[in-house]
Every structure is written in structure tokens, then in C-alpha cells.
mmCIF file of C-alpha atoms in Angstrom:
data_model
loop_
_atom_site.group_PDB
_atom_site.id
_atom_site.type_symbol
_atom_site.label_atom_id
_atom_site.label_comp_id
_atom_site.label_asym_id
_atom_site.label_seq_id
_atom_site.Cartn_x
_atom_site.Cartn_y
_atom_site.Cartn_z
ATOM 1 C CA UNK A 1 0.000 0.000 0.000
ATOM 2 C CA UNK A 2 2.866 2.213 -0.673
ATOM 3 C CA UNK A 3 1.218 4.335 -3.177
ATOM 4 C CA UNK A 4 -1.662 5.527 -0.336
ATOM 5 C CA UNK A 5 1.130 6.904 1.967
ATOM 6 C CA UNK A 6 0.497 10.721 3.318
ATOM 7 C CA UNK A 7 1.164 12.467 5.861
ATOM 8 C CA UNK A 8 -1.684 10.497 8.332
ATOM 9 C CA UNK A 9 -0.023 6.857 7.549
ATOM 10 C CA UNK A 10 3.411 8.934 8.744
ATOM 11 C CA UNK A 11 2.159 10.328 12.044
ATOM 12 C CA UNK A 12 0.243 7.042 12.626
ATOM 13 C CA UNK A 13 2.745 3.939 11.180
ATOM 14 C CA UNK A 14 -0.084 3.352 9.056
ATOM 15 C CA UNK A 15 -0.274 1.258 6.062
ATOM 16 C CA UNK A 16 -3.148 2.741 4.624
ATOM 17 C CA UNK A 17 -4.668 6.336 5.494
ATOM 18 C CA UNK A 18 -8.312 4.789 6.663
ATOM 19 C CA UNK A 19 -9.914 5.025 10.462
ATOM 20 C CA UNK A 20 -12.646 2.613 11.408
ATOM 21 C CA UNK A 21 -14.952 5.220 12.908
ATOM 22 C CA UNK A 22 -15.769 4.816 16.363
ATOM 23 C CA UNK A 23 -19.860 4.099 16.368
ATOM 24 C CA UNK A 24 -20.438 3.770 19.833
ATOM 25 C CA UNK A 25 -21.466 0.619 21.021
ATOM 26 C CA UNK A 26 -21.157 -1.163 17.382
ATOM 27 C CA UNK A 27 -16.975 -1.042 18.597
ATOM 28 C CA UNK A 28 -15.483 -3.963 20.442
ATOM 29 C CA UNK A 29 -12.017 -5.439 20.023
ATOM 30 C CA UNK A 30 -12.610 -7.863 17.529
ATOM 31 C CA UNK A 31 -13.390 -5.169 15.410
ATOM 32 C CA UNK A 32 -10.638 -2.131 15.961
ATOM 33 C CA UNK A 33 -7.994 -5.042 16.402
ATOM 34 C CA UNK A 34 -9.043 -6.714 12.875
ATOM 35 C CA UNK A 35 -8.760 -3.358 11.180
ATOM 36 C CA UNK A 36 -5.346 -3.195 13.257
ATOM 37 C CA UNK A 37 -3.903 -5.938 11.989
ATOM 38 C CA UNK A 38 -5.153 -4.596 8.383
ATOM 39 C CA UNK A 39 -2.669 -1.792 8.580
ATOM 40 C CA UNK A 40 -5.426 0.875 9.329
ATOM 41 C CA UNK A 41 -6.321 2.536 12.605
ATOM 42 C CA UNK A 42 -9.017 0.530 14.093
ATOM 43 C CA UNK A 43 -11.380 2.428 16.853
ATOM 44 C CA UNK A 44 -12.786 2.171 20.286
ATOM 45 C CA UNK A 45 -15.861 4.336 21.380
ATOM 46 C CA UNK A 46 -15.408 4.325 25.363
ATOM 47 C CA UNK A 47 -17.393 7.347 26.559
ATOM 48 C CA UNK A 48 -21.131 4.932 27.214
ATOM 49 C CA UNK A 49 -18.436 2.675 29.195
ATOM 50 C CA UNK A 50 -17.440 2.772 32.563
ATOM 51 C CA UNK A 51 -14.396 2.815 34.286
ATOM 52 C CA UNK A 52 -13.716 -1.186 34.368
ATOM 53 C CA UNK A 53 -15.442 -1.582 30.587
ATOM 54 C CA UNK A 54 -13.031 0.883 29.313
ATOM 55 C CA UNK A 55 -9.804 -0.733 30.636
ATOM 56 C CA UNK A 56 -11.379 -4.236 29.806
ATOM 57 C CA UNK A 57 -11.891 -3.150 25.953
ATOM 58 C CA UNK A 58 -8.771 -1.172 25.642
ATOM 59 C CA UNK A 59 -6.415 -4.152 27.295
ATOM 60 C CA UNK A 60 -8.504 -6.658 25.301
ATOM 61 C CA UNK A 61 -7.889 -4.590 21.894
ATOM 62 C CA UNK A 62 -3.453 -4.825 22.810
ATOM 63 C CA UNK A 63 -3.977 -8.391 23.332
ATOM 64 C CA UNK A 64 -5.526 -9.110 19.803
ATOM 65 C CA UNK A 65 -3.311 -6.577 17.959
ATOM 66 C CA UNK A 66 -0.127 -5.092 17.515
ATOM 67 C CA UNK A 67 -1.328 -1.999 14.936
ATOM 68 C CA UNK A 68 -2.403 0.781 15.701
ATOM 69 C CA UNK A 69 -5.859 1.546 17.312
ATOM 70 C CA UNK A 70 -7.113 4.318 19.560
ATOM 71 C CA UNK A 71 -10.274 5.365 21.951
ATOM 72 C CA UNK A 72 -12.994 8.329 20.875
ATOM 73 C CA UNK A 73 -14.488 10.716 23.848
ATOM 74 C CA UNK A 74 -17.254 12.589 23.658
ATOM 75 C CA UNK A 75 -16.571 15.902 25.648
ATOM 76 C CA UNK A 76 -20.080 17.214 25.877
ATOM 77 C CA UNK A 77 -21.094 16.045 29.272
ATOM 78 C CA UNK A 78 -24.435 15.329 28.790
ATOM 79 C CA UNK A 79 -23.132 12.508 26.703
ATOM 80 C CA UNK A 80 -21.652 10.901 29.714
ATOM 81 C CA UNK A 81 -21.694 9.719 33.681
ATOM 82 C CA UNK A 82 -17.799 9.205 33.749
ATOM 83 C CA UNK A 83 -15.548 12.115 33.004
ATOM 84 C CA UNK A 84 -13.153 12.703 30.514
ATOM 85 C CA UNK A 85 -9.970 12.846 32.423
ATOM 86 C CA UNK A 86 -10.851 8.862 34.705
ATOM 87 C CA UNK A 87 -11.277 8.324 30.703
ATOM 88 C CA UNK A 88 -8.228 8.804 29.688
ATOM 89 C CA UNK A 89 -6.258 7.769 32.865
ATOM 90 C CA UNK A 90 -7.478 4.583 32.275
ATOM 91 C CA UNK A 91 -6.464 4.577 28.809
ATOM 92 C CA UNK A 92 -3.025 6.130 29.102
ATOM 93 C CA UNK A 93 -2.501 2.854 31.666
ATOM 94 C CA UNK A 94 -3.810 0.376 29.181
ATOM 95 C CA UNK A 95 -1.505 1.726 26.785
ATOM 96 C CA UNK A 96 -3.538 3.871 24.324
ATOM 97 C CA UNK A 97 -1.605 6.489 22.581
ATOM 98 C CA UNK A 98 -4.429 7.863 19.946
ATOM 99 C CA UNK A 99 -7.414 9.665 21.238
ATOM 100 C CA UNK A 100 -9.999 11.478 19.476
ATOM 101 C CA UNK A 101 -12.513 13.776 20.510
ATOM 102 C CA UNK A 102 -16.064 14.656 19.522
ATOM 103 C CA UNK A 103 -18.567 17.152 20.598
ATOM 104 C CA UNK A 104 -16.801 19.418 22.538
ATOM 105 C CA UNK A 105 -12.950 21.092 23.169
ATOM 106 C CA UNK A 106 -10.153 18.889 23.561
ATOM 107 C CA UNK A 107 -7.812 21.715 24.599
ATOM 108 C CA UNK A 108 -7.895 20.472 28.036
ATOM 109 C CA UNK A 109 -6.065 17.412 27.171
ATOM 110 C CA UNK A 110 -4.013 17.719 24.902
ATOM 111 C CA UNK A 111 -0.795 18.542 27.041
ATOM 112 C CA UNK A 112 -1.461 15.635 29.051
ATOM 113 C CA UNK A 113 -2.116 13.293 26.269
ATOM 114 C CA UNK A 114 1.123 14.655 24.169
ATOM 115 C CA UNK A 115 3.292 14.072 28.153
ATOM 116 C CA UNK A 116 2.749 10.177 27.432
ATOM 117 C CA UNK A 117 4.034 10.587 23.706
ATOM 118 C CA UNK A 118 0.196 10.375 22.516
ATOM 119 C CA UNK A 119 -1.432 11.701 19.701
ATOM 120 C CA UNK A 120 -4.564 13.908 19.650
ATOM 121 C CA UNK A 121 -7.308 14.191 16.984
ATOM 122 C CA UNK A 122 -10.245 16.268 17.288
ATOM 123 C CA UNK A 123 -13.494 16.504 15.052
ATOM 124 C CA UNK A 124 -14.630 19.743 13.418
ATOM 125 C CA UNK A 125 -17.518 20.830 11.419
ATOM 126 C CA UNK A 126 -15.536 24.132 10.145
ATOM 127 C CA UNK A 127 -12.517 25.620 9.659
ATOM 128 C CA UNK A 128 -12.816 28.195 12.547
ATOM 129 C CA UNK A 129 -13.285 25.197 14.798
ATOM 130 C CA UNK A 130 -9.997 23.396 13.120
ATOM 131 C CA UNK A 131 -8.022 26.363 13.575
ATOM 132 C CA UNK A 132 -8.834 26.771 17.262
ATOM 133 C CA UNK A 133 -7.833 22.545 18.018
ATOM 134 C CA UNK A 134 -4.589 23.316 15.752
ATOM 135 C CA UNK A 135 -4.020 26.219 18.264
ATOM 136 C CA UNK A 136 -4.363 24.194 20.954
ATOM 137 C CA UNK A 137 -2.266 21.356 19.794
ATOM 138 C CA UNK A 138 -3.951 19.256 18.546
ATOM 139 C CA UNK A 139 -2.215 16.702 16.003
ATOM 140 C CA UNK A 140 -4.651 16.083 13.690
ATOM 141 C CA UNK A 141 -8.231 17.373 12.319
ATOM 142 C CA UNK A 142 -11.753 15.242 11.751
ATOM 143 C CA UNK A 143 -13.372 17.101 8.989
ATOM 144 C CA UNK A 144 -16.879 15.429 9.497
ATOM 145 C CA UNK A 145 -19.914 16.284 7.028
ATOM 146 C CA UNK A 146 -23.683 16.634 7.667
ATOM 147 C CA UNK A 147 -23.239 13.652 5.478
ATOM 148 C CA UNK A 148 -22.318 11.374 8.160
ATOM 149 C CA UNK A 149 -24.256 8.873 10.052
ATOM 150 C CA UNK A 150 -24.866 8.651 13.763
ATOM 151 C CA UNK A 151 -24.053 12.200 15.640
ATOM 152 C CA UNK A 152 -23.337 15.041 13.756
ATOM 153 C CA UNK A 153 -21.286 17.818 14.616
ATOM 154 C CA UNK A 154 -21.529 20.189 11.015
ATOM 155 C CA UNK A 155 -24.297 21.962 8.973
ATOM 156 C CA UNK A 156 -21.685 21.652 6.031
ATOM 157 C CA UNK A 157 -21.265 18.847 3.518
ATOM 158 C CA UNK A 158 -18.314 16.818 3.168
ATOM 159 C CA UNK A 159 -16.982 17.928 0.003
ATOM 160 C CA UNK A 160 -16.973 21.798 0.800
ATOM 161 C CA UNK A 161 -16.185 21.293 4.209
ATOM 162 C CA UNK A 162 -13.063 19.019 3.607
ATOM 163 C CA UNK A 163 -10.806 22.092 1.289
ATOM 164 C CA UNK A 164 -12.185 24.571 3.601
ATOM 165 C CA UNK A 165 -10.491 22.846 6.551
ATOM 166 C CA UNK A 166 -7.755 22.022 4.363
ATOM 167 C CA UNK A 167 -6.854 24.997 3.683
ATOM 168 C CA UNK A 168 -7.691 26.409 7.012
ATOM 169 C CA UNK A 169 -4.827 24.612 9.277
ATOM 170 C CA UNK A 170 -2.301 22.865 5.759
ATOM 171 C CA UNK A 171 0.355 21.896 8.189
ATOM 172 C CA UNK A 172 -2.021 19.054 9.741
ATOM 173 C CA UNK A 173 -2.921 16.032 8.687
ATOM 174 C CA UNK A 174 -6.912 16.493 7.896
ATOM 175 C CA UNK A 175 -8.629 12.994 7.770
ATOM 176 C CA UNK A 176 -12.065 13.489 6.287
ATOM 177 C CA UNK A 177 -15.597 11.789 7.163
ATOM 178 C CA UNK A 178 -19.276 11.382 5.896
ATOM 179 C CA UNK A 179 -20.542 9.907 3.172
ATOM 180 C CA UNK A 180 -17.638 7.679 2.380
ATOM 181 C CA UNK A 181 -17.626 3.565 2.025
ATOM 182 C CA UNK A 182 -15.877 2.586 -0.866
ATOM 183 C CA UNK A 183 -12.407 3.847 -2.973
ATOM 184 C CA UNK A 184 -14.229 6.313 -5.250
ATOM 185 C CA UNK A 185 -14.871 8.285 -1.615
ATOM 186 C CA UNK A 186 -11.567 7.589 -0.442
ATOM 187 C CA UNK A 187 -9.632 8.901 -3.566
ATOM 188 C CA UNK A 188 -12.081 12.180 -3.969
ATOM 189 C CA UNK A 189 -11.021 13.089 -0.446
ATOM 190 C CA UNK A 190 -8.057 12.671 -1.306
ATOM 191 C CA UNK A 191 -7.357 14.841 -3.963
ATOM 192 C CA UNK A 192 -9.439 17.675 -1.874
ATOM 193 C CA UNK A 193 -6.222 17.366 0.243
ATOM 194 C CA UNK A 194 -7.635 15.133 2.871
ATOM 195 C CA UNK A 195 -4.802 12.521 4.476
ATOM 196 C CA UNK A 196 -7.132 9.844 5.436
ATOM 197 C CA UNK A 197 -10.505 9.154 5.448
ATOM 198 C CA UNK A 198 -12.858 7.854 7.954
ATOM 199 C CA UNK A 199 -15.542 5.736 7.774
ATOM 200 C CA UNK A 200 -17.664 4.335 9.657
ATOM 201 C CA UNK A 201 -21.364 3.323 8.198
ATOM 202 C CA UNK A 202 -19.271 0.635 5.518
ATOM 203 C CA UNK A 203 -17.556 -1.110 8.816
ATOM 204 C CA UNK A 204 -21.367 -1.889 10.383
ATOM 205 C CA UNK A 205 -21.393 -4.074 7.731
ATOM 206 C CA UNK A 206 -18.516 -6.276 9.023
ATOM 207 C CA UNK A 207 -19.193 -9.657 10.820
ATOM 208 C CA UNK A 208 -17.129 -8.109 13.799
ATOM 209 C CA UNK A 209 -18.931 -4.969 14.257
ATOM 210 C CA UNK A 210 -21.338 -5.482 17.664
ATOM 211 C CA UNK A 211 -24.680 -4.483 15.719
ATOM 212 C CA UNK A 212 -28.312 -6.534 15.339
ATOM 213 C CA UNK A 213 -28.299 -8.781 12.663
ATOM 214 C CA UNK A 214 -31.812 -6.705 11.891
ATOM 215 C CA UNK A 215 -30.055 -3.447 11.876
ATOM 216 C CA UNK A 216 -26.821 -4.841 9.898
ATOM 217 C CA UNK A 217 -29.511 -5.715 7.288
ATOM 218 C CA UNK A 218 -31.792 -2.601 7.666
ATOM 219 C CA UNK A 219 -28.074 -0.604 6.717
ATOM 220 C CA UNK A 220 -27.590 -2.802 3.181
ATOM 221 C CA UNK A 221 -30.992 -2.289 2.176
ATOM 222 C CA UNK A 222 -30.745 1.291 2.621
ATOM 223 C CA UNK A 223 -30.829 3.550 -0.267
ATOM 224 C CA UNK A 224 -28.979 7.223 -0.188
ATOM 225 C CA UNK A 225 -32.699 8.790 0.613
ATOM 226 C CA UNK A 226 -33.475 6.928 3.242
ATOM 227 C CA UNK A 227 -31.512 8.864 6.331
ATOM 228 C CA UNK A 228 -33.360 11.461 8.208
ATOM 229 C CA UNK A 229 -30.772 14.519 10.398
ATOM 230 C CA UNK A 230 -32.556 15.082 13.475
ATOM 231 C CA UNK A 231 -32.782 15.585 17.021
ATOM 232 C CA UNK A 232 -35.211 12.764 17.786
ATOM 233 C CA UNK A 233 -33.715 9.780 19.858
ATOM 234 C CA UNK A 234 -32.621 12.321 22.388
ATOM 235 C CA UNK A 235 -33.001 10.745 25.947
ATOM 236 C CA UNK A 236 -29.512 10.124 27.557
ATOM 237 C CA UNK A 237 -27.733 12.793 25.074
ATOM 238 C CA UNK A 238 -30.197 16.083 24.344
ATOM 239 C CA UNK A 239 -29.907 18.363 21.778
ATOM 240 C CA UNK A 240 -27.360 16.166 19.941
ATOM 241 C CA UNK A 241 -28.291 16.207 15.827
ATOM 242 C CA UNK A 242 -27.657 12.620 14.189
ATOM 243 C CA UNK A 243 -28.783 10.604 11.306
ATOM 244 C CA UNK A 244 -30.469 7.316 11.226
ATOM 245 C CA UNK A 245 -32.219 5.150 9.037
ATOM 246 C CA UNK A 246 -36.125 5.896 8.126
ATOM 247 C CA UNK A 247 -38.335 3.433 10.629
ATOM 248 C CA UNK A 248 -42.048 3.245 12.185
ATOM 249 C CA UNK A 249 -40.175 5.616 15.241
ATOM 250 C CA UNK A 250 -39.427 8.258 12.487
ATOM 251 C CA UNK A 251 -42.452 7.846 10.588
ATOM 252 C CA UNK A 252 -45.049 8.378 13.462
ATOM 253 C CA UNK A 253 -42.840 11.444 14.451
ATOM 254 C CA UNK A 254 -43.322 12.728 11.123
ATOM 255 C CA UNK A 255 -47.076 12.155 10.738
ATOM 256 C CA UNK A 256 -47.546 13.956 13.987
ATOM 257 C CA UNK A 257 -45.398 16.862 12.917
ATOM 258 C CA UNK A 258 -42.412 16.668 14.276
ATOM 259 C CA UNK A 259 -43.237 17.416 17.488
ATOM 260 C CA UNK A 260 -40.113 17.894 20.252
ATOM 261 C CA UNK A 261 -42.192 16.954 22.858
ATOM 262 C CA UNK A 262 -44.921 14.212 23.493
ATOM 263 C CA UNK A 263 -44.271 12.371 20.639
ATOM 264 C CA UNK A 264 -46.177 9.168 19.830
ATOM 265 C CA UNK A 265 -45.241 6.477 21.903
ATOM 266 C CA UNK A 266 -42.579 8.466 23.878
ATOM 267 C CA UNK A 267 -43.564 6.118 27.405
ATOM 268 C CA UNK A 268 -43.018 2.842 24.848
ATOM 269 C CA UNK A 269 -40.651 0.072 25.555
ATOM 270 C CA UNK A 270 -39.800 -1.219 22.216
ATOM 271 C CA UNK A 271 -36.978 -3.612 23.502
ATOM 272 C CA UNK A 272 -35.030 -4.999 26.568
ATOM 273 C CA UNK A 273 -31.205 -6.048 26.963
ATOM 274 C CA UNK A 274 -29.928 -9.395 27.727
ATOM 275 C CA UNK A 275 -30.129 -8.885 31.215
ATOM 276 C CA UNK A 276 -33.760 -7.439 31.057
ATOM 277 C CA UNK A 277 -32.947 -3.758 31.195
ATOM 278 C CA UNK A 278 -36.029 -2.018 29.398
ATOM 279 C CA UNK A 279 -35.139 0.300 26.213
ATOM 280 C CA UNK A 280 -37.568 3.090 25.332
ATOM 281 C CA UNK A 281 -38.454 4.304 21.702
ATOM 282 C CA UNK A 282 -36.250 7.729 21.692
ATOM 283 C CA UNK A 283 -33.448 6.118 23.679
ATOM 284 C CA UNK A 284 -29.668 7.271 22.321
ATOM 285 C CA UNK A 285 -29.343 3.002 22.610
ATOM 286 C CA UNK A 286 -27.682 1.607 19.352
ATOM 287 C CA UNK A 287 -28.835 -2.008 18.278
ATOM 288 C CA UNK A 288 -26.273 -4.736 19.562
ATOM 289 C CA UNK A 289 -26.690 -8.218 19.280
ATOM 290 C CA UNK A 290 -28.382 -9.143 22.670
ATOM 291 C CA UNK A 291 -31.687 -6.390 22.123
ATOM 292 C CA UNK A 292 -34.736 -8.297 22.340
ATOM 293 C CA UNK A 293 -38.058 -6.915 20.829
ATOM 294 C CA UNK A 294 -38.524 -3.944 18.297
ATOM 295 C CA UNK A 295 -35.111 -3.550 17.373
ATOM 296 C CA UNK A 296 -36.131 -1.536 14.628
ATOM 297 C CA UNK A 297 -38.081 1.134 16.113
ATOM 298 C CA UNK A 298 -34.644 2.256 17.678
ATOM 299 C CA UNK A 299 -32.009 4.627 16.348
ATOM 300 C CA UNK A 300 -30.800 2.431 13.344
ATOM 301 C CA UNK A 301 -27.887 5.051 13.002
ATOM 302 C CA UNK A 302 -26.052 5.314 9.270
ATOM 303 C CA UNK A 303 -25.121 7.509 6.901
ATOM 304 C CA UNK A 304 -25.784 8.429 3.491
ATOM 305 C CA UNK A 305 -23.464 6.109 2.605
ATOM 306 C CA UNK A 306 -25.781 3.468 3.257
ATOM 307 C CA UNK A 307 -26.796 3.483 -0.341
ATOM 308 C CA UNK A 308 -23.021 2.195 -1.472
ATOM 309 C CA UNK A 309 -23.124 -0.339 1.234
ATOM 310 C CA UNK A 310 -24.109 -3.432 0.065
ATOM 311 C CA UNK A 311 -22.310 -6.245 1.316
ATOM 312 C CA UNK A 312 -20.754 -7.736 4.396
ATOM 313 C CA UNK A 313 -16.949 -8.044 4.213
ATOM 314 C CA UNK A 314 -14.577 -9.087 7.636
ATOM 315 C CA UNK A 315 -12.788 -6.522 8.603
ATOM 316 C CA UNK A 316 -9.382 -6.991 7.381
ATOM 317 C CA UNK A 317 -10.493 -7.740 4.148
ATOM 318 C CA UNK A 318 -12.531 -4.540 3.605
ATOM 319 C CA UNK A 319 -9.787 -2.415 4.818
ATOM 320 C CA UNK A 320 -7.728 -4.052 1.586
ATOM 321 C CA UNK A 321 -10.620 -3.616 -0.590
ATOM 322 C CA UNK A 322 -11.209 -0.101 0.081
ATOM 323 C CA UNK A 323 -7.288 0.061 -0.371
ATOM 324 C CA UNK A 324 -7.165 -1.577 -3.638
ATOM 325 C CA UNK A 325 -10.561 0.298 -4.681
ATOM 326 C CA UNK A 326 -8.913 3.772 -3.517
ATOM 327 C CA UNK A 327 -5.759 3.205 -5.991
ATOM 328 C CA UNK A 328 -7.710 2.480 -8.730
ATOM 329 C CA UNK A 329 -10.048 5.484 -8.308
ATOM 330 C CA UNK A 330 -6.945 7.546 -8.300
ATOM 331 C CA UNK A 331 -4.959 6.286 -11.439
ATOM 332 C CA UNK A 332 -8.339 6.426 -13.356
ATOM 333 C CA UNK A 333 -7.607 10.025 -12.465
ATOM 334 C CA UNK A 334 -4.671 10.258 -13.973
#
């Protein structure tokens, strides 16, 4: 993978400039080690974890893998119940040396992370908000688009955003996300000036990603249209935009005009967790593998991308797909 070398696969001793997006509970270790071991940087999403989860995952992750992986944190603490810096102290232990964060400033820890020889990436939905991380430290930018799927931090889409950034802070490596899940993506942010992309709708559609067999399916049926951007499954994380998949949930919303508050069948439990833990319709509560009931009717999070998502692919060998797919987009360039 020579030819896909920039300045991302330099910072990171990366074979090929691709992240595995951290979608929240969809991330385990079998996942972010697999893409690992694939030469690209495999991710965990720890900030739903506790204390114990997040050193099990992390340690779990080193055991299975000796590439490169890292942890996202979602600053905005009405995301969370544990805070940011037990987050990474427990990290920095186990090890991790790549942290992104979402949703919020990362300022705070950047000196701290950088003290442990770590690196720092923050995401951005403009260039005033890459130029203030790059002020601050931080090693490298997110450039995510209203594209995207699951939470959403821009009102810009991906291809404007990505140059603007670019341009914005062109001594950092600028690793571009939304709407990308094959080569042709890849390559086109690439030639904007992008150093990596990230993607994370195409990896639900791995055998290792911790998702519902219903909502792994529901995500290669999915055409481009079929993604709605609001603020609707808002209970543990308010006023936090994000894009799912159209469902009954979305639909009844709709039909009773969008309302932001009692909206049909907001007392509903539409599903329980293995242990029995009732899960309400407009709960921030992705579909894993142990939901019982109306998995459905919950936030089936993806992106537009969905539409170019059509098959399921391990890991490792999508991360050499995209790869191969992302060299021949660019020669057919040339």
C-alpha cells in the first residue's frame, strides 16, 4: 500500500490512510484489532463505558493486535456519567496512545495526552473550529460532514467542508468523514487534500462490528434517501443532531409533525437487553446483538453512505478492498 502513503499513515505507522470510525457501542475489540492488523487505525468508542469496561476493551484490543488503534471521547457532558480525564487515565494505563474527541474542546487534554508521547485528533464541522484545536495542539483534524451517520457535529457537507479545513490549518494532517464507504470516496477526499478518510457506516457491515443482525440488514438495504438529520432519539444525550435510518419511530414522528415533545409512543418500551434492562423508543441506545423486541423502532444510526453499502466483508479484508478500490479510483484520475 505504498502508493496511499500521506502524511496520516506517517504520524500514525499506518499502512493505509483509513480510520474505522468509532460508532459507539457497534466497537469492540474484535473489530478495531481486525482493522489493526489490516494496517489501518481501528477504533474504540469508550465514553457509554465505565471505568472497568473501558480498561477491559482497551487491554482486550493490545492483546488481539499489535497496529495501531485508539479510543474516541465525547466531551459534551451530557453525553456521559464518567468524566473525561478517569477516561483517559485509564487509557493512558492500558496503553492507548491515539485519542480522538467529539462534541466538545479537547484543549484540556491535549498537554497531558502529548506528556505520554500520545497523539490527539479532534473533530470539526468548520474551519474556525480546526483552527482553534490546531491552536491548541492538537495533532490532527476530523473534517466530518452533515453527510455522516450517527451524531453530527456540522451543517456543512463533506466535500466543501473538507478544502475549507484544508486549507484552514495545511500543516495538519486532515482525515475526512461522511458519506464515504468505498475507494471512489476515499480517492475524492483525497485529492481535496484530505490525508485519510474515515468511515464508519461501511464497517457496520462487518461480521465483527457489535450491531443486530436486523439493523446490519436494515443498513444494506438502505438507499442514499433513506436517512433522516434530526434531534429525535434524544433521551440520555439532548440536543445532539444525528442521522439514522427511516423506521415506524421516524415515521409516526413525522405524521404527527415533528413534534419535540410528546411524541407518539414516547412512554413505549420497544426492547429490553440481555439482562432485562427495558429500552424506550427515543433512547440514544444503538442495536447490539443481545436487544430483544422492536429492534427496529430504535435509532438504526447510518449515513448516506448506506446506499453504497451493500455487502458484508470481515474486517481486514474490507480495509484491503477499500485500499485496492482507492488506488484504482486515483490512477483512473490520472
Amino acid at each position: 500500500m505504498s502508493r496511499l502513503e500521506t502524511s496520516l499513515t506517517e504520524m500514525l505507522d499506518l499502512d493505509a490512510p483509513l480510520v474505522q470510525a468509532p460508532i459507539g457501542s457497534a466497537t469492540c475489540p474484535e473489530l478495531a484489532a481486525a482493522v489493526a492488523d489490516a494496517g489501518a487505525l481501528g477504533m474504540l468508542a469508550i465514553t457509554w463505558r465505565d471505568e472497568a469496561q473501558t480498561r477491559e476493551v482497551a487491554a482486550e484490543t493490545a492483546r488481539r493486535t499489535d497496529g495501531v488503534f485508539g479510543v474516541n471521547i465525547v466531551v459534551d457532558p451530557d453525553a456521559k456519567t464518567v468524566p473525561t480525564e478517569t477516561h483517559i487515565q485509564c487509557c493512558l494505563e492500558e496503553g492507548v496512545d491515539v485519542f480522538s474527541f467529539s462534541f466538545g474542546d479537547a484543549a484540556p487534554y491535549v498537554g497531558r495526552i502529548h506528556d505520554h508521547g500520545g497523539t490527539v485528533l479532534q473533530s470539526v464541522g468548520s474551519a474556525d473550529e480546526a483552527m482553534a484545536a490546531v491552536d491548541a495542539g492538537v495533532d490532527s483534524i476530523v473534517a466530518q460532514g452533515w453527510e455522516a451517520g450517527g451524531h453530527v457535529q456540522s451543517n456543512v457537507a463533506t466535500l466543501p467542508l473538507v478544502p475549507r479545513v484544508v486549507d484552514a490549518v495545511p500543516d495538519t494532517p486532515v482525515i475526512a468523514a461522511g458519506g464515504i464507504a468505498d475507494g471512489r470516496g476515499i480517492g475524492a477526499v483525497l485529492t481535496l487534500g484530505a490525508a485519510g478518510a474515515w468511515l464508519g457506516t461501511r464497517f457496520l457491515a462487518t461480521p465483527e462490528a457489535r450491531v443486530h443482525r436486523l439493523y446490519r440488514q436494515r443498513v444494506l438495504d438502505a438507499s442514499e434517501t433513506e436517512t433522516v438529520y434530526a434531534t429525535l432519539y434524544d433521551e440520555g444525550w439532548p440536543n445532539a443532531p444525528h442521522r439514522v435510518l427511516e423506521n415506524e419511530t421516524v415515521a409516526n414522528w413525522r405524521a404527527a409533525g415533528e413534534p419535540e415533545t410528546d411524541r407518539p409512543g414516547s412512554n413505549d418500551t420497544v426492547a429490553e437487553t440481555g439482562d432485562g434492562t427495558p429500552v424506550r423508543r427515543y433512547e440514544d441506545s444503538l442495536a447490539t446483538p443481545e436487544l430483544r423486541g422492536e429492534v427496529e423502532q430504535l435509532p438504526l444510526y447510518a449515513g448516506q453512505s448506506a446506499g453504497i453499502t451493500r455487502d458484508v466483508l470481515p474486517a481486514a479484508e474490507l480495509v484491503r478492498e477499500l485500499a485496492d478500490e482507492t488506488i484504482a479510483a486515483l490512477d483512473r484520475t490520472q
